[in-house]
Coordinates of C-alpha atoms in Angstrom, one line a residue:
M1 CA -15.0 44.3 43.3
S2 CA -16.6 47.8 43.9
T3 CA -16.0 50.5 41.3
R4 CA -16.7 54.2 41.4
Q5 CA -17.2 56.5 38.4
D6 CA -16.1 59.8 40.0
K7 CA -12.7 60.5 41.5
P8 CA -12.7 61.4 45.1
S9 CA -12.7 65.2 45.8
A10 CA -9.9 66.9 47.6
E11 CA -12.3 67.4 50.5
Q12 CA -13.1 63.7 50.7
I13 CA -9.4 62.8 50.7
A14 CA -8.8 65.3 53.5
L15 CA -11.7 63.9 55.5
A16 CA -10.4 60.4 55.0
E17 CA -7.0 61.4 56.3
S18 CA -8.5 63.0 59.3
Q19 CA -10.5 59.7 60.0
I20 CA -7.3 57.6 59.8
V21 CA -5.5 59.8 62.3
E22 CA -8.5 59.9 64.7
E23 CA -9.1 56.2 64.5
S24 CA -5.4 55.4 65.0
K25 CA -5.5 57.2 68.3
R26 CA -8.1 54.8 69.6
I27 CA -5.9 51.7 68.9
D28 CA -2.7 52.6 70.7
F29 CA -1.1 49.5 72.3
F30 CA 2.0 47.7 73.6
L31 CA 3.2 44.1 73.2
T32 CA 3.8 41.6 76.0
E33 CA 4.2 37.9 76.6
Y34 CA 2.7 35.7 79.3
S35 CA 3.5 32.1 80.2
V36 CA 0.7 29.6 79.8
E37 CA 0.8 28.9 83.5
L38 CA 0.3 32.6 84.4
L39 CA -2.5 32.9 82.0
A40 CA -4.3 29.9 83.4
Q41 CA -3.8 31.1 87.0
K42 CA -5.2 34.5 86.2
V43 CA -8.3 33.0 84.5
R44 CA -8.8 30.7 87.4
D45 CA -8.5 33.5 89.9
A46 CA -10.9 35.7 87.9
E47 CA -8.3 38.4 87.4
Y48 CA -9.4 39.0 83.8
V49 CA -12.6 40.7 82.9
V50 CA -14.6 38.8 80.2
P51 CA -17.1 41.2 78.4
D52 CA -20.7 40.0 78.1
Y53 CA -20.5 39.7 74.3
Q54 CA -17.8 37.1 74.7
R55 CA -19.4 35.1 77.5
A56 CA -22.2 34.0 75.3
F57 CA -20.0 32.1 72.8
T58 CA -18.5 28.8 74.0
W59 CA -16.2 26.5 72.1
E60 CA -17.4 22.9 71.7
D61 CA -15.1 20.2 73.2
D62 CA -13.7 19.2 69.8
R63 CA -12.5 22.7 69.1
K64 CA -11.0 23.0 72.6
S65 CA -9.1 19.7 72.0
R66 CA -7.7 20.9 68.7
F67 CA -6.5 24.1 70.3
I68 CA -4.7 22.3 73.1
E69 CA -3.2 19.9 70.5
S70 CA -1.8 23.0 68.6
L71 CA -0.4 24.3 71.9
L72 CA 1.3 20.9 72.6
M73 CA 2.7 20.7 69.1
G74 CA 4.2 24.2 69.4
L75 CA 2.2 25.7 66.6
P76 CA 1.9 29.6 66.6
I77 CA -0.9 30.8 68.8
P78 CA -2.7 34.0 67.8
F79 CA -2.3 37.1 69.9
I80 CA -4.5 37.6 72.9
F81 CA -6.0 41.1 72.9
F82 CA -6.5 42.9 76.2
W83 CA -7.6 46.4 77.2
E84 CA -6.0 47.9 80.3
M85 CA -8.9 49.2 82.4
P86 CA -8.6 52.4 84.5
D87 CA -8.3 50.2 87.7
G88 CA -5.4 48.2 86.2
R89 CA -7.3 45.1 85.4
L90 CA -7.2 43.6 81.9
E91 CA -10.4 43.1 79.9
I92 CA -10.2 40.4 77.3
V93 CA -11.0 42.0 73.9
D94 CA -10.3 38.8 72.0
G95 CA -9.1 35.4 73.1
S96 CA -11.4 34.5 76.0
Q97 CA -12.1 31.1 74.5
R98 CA -8.4 30.3 74.2
L99 CA -7.7 31.5 77.8
R100 CA -10.6 29.6 79.3
T101 CA -9.7 26.4 77.4
I102 CA -6.1 26.7 78.8
E103 CA -7.5 27.1 82.3
Q104 CA -9.8 24.2 81.9
F105 CA -7.0 21.9 80.6
I106 CA -4.5 22.8 83.3
F107 CA -6.7 23.3 86.3
G108 CA -10.2 22.0 85.4
G109 CA -9.6 18.4 84.5
F110 CA -10.5 18.9 80.8
R111 CA -10.0 15.6 79.0
L112 CA -8.9 15.8 75.4
G113 CA -11.1 14.3 72.7
E114 CA -10.0 12.5 69.5
L115 CA -6.8 14.1 68.2
D116 CA -4.9 13.9 64.9
P117 CA -1.9 13.7 64.6
L118 CA -1.3 13.3 68.4
T119 CA -3.6 10.2 68.5
H120 CA -2.0 8.7 71.6
L121 CA -3.1 11.7 73.6
S122 CA -6.7 11.3 72.8
G123 CA -8.7 11.0 76.1
V124 CA -5.8 12.3 78.2
C125 CA -6.0 15.1 80.8
F126 CA -3.2 17.4 82.0
E127 CA -2.6 15.6 85.3
E128 CA -1.9 12.3 83.5
L129 CA 1.0 13.8 81.5
P130 CA 4.6 13.4 82.9
E131 CA 5.7 16.2 85.1
S132 CA 8.3 17.2 82.6
R133 CA 5.7 17.7 79.9
Q134 CA 3.5 19.6 82.3
R135 CA 6.3 22.0 83.1
K136 CA 7.1 22.4 79.4
I137 CA 3.4 23.3 78.7
K138 CA 3.3 25.7 81.6
N139 CA 6.5 27.4 80.4
R140 CA 5.2 28.1 76.9
S141 CA 4.6 31.8 76.2
I142 CA 1.7 33.4 74.4
R143 CA 2.0 37.0 73.1
G144 CA -0.5 39.6 74.0
I145 CA -1.5 43.0 72.7
V146 CA -2.6 45.5 75.4
L147 CA -4.7 48.4 74.3
N148 CA -4.5 51.7 76.2
E149 CA -7.3 53.8 77.6
H150 CA -8.0 55.4 74.2
A151 CA -9.7 52.2 73.0
D152 CA -13.2 53.0 74.0
E153 CA -16.0 50.3 74.2
A154 CA -17.1 50.8 70.6
A155 CA -13.5 50.5 69.3
R156 CA -13.0 47.3 71.3
L157 CA -16.2 45.8 69.9
D158 CA -15.2 46.8 66.4
M159 CA -11.8 45.2 66.9
F160 CA -13.4 41.9 68.2
E161 CA -15.7 41.8 65.1
R162 CA -12.8 42.4 62.7
I163 CA -10.6 39.8 64.2
N164 CA -13.4 37.2 64.1
T165 CA -14.5 38.0 60.5
G166 CA -15.7 34.9 58.9
S167 CA -16.7 33.1 62.1
K168 CA -20.3 32.5 63.1
I169 CA -20.2 35.1 65.8
A170 CA -18.8 38.0 63.8
N171 CA -21.8 40.3 63.2
K172 CA -22.3 43.7 64.7
A173 CA -25.9 43.3 65.7
E174 CA -25.3 40.2 67.7
I175 CA -22.2 41.6 69.4
R176 CA -24.1 44.8 70.2
R177 CA -27.0 42.9 71.7
G178 CA -24.6 40.8 73.9
A179 CA -22.7 43.8 75.1
L180 CA -25.7 46.1 75.7
A181 CA -28.4 43.9 77.0
G182 CA -31.3 46.1 78.2
P183 CA -34.9 47.2 77.5
F184 CA -34.2 49.0 74.2
L185 CA -32.3 46.0 72.7
N186 CA -35.1 43.7 74.0
L187 CA -37.6 45.8 72.0
V188 CA -35.3 45.6 68.9
K189 CA -35.3 41.8 69.2
E190 CA -39.0 41.7 69.5
L191 CA -39.7 43.9 66.5
A192 CA -37.0 42.1 64.4
D193 CA -39.2 38.9 64.7
D194 CA -42.3 40.7 63.4
P195 CA -43.6 38.7 60.4
K196 CA -44.7 41.9 58.7
L197 CA -41.1 43.1 58.5
A198 CA -40.0 39.8 57.0
V199 CA -42.7 40.1 54.3
Q200 CA -41.8 43.7 53.4
A201 CA -38.0 43.3 53.7
P202 CA -37.0 39.7 52.8
M203 CA -33.4 38.7 53.3
T204 CA -31.3 35.5 52.9
E205 CA -31.1 32.9 55.7
K206 CA -27.5 33.9 56.2
L207 CA -28.4 37.5 56.9
K208 CA -31.2 36.4 59.2
D209 CA -28.8 34.3 61.2
E210 CA -26.5 37.3 61.5
R211 CA -29.3 39.3 63.1
G212 CA -30.0 41.3 59.9
Y213 CA -33.5 42.3 61.0
E214 CA -32.2 43.6 64.3
E215 CA -29.7 45.7 62.4
L216 CA -32.6 47.2 60.3
V217 CA -34.8 48.0 63.3
T218 CA -31.9 49.6 65.1
R219 CA -31.1 51.8 62.1
L220 CA -34.7 52.8 61.6
F221 CA -34.8 54.3 65.2
A222 CA -31.3 55.5 65.4
Y223 CA -31.2 57.4 62.1
G224 CA -34.8 58.5 62.4
D225 CA -34.0 60.1 65.8
G226 CA -31.3 62.3 64.2
L227 CA -27.8 62.2 62.7
D228 CA -26.2 65.1 64.5
D229 CA -23.6 62.8 66.2
Y230 CA -23.1 60.6 63.2
R231 CA -19.4 60.5 61.9
D232 CA -19.6 58.2 58.9
R233 CA -19.1 55.1 61.2
P234 CA -22.4 53.3 61.6
S235 CA -21.1 50.8 64.1
D236 CA -20.0 53.5 66.6
F237 CA -23.2 55.5 66.1
L238 CA -25.5 52.6 66.6
F239 CA -23.6 51.3 69.6
D240 CA -23.7 54.7 71.3
Y241 CA -27.4 55.2 70.4
S242 CA -28.4 51.7 71.7
K243 CA -26.5 52.3 75.0
R244 CA -28.2 55.7 75.4
M245 CA -31.6 54.3 74.6
N246 CA -31.3 51.5 77.1
T247 CA -30.9 54.1 79.8
A248 CA -33.8 56.2 78.4
F249 CA -36.1 53.1 78.3
S250 CA -35.1 52.2 81.9
L251 CA -36.1 55.7 83.1
D252 CA -39.4 55.8 81.1
E253 CA -41.4 52.6 80.8
K254 CA -43.8 54.3 78.3
L255 CA -41.0 54.8 75.7
A256 CA -41.1 51.1 74.6
D257 CA -44.8 51.4 73.7
A258 CA -44.2 54.7 71.8
Y259 CA -41.3 53.1 69.7
R260 CA -43.3 49.9 69.2
T261 CA -46.2 52.0 67.8
R262 CA -43.8 54.0 65.6
F263 CA -42.3 50.9 64.1
H264 CA -45.7 49.3 63.3
T265 CA -47.0 52.6 61.9
T266 CA -44.0 52.8 59.5
I267 CA -44.2 49.2 58.4
D268 CA -47.9 49.4 57.8
F269 CA -47.5 52.6 55.9
V270 CA -44.8 51.1 53.7
S271 CA -46.8 47.9 53.0
R272 CA -49.8 50.0 52.0
V273 CA -48.2 52.7 49.9
F274 CA -45.0 51.1 48.4
P275 CA -45.9 48.5 45.8
Y276 CA -43.0 46.1 46.6
G277 CA -42.4 47.2 50.2
F278 CA -38.6 47.6 50.6
R279 CA -37.8 45.3 47.7
R280 CA -36.8 46.4 44.2
M281 CA -39.4 44.1 42.5
A282 CA -42.5 42.1 43.3
K283 CA -40.7 38.8 43.7
G284 CA -37.5 40.1 45.1
N285 CA -36.0 38.1 47.9
F286 CA -33.3 40.6 49.0
T287 CA -33.5 44.0 50.6
P288 CA -30.7 46.4 50.0
R289 CA -29.8 48.2 53.2
T290 CA -29.6 51.6 51.6
R291 CA -33.1 51.1 50.1
F292 CA -34.5 50.1 53.4
E293 CA -33.0 53.2 55.1
A294 CA -34.4 55.5 52.4
I295 CA -37.9 54.2 52.5
A296 CA -38.3 53.2 56.2
I297 CA -36.7 56.3 57.7
G298 CA -38.0 58.7 55.0
S299 CA -41.5 57.3 55.6
D300 CA -41.2 57.5 59.4
L301 CA -40.2 61.1 59.3
A302 CA -42.8 62.0 56.7
V303 CA -45.7 60.4 58.7
Q304 CA -44.6 62.2 61.8
E305 CA -44.6 65.5 59.9
R306 CA -47.8 64.9 57.9
K307 CA -50.3 62.7 59.7
S308 CA -52.7 62.8 56.8
L309 CA -50.4 60.4 54.9
L310 CA -51.8 57.6 57.1
T311 CA -55.1 57.8 55.3
V312 CA -54.2 59.1 51.9
S313 CA -54.8 56.9 48.8
P314 CA -51.6 55.2 47.5
Q315 CA -52.7 56.3 44.0
D316 CA -52.6 60.0 45.1
I317 CA -49.0 59.6 46.3
D318 CA -47.9 57.4 43.4
V319 CA -44.4 56.5 44.7
A320 CA -43.8 54.2 41.8
G321 CA -43.2 57.2 39.6
W322 CA -40.0 58.1 41.5
L323 CA -39.1 54.7 42.9
E324 CA -38.1 53.6 39.5
G325 CA -36.3 56.8 38.5
V326 CA -32.6 57.5 38.0
E327 CA -32.4 59.9 40.9
F328 CA -33.7 57.4 43.5
S329 CA -31.4 54.8 42.1
K330 CA -28.5 57.2 42.5
V331 CA -29.1 58.2 46.1
T332 CA -29.5 54.5 47.1
G333 CA -26.3 53.4 45.4
S334 CA -23.6 51.7 47.3
D335 CA -20.7 54.0 46.7
G336 CA -19.9 55.9 49.9
A337 CA -23.2 54.6 51.3
N338 CA -22.2 55.2 54.9
A339 CA -21.1 58.9 54.4
V340 CA -23.5 61.1 56.3
S341 CA -24.2 63.2 53.2
R342 CA -25.3 60.2 51.3
L343 CA -27.3 58.9 54.2
R344 CA -29.1 62.2 54.6
A345 CA -29.7 62.5 50.9
R346 CA -31.5 59.2 50.5
I347 CA -33.6 59.7 53.6
E348 CA -34.6 63.2 52.6
F349 CA -35.4 62.1 49.1
V350 CA -38.2 59.9 50.3
R351 CA -39.3 62.2 53.1
S352 CA -39.6 65.3 50.9
R353 CA -41.6 63.5 48.2
L354 CA -44.0 62.0 50.6
V355 CA -44.6 65.2 52.6
G356 CA -44.8 67.3 49.4
Y357 CA -47.1 65.2 47.3
D358 CA -49.9 67.1 45.5
V359 CA -53.3 66.3 46.7
N360 CA -54.7 67.7 43.4

């Protein structure tokens, strides 16, 4: 449970209310119902648009079989989320696996695996069922939620991630990579696999599997390039930045080399000057994201501003003196960590001390 020592200010409460109103506008929707037969036909006829970030994830046959078994038993089926596109087609925001499984069962000859409790249906396909049962299955209805045009791409991705919280596919970096495949995201993936980053910023296997290093690399570049469009929502900001940078990288092939050099310069500088890299202690096996942001982006900006930092002696800078101080601990705390004021504060803390170190 998170706690905070200070009560929120009147300004913070007003900003929070404004955020609620603004975000609510993006999730305007209406409810509808579709028969299983109609859903299967629309999937078969490619009338639904399946986003790239959902195509990459495919249910295994056992999971498909259990879903069909639930459908046959009349158990409640979760809502299918759609977005009504400007041309009238429906994009599947969440539920593509369910829809594709229904289509495969009714039209694709999918044969059920081992079932429980419907054990006598194990190994059966749709065409082998009595016509009366086939009609009953086709007549079943599944409810849908259709989002209107205010639900932009970032909002739809955020909704997909929230709906799927707890599943193996629910992490923003992986969804972002699937939705925005391109040269910038390719570079992010390349740099995320750099062994020097793993040494300086260790993380758990779970975070690695959730593309934690890709998230760190993206934040290094996105926050380092400026926070003017940042509105206290990292997912939206990083999505828009990645989309914009994919275009920029496509137009200028030299950009990839420039950003690759910038990354290696920053990581090499941190490994040389900061005694524990991005860790809190020498044997630390976890890297707090706020600490990474402060050190990585602060160092990136400082080196760009004062090139002599690349050759200065670590003893002259003596970062240990302020790394272990109360002020640094405060600016890298978790309370309100994504607020732009807190983000700027921790980055500026490191940048200003590196740039302003006394050579004497």
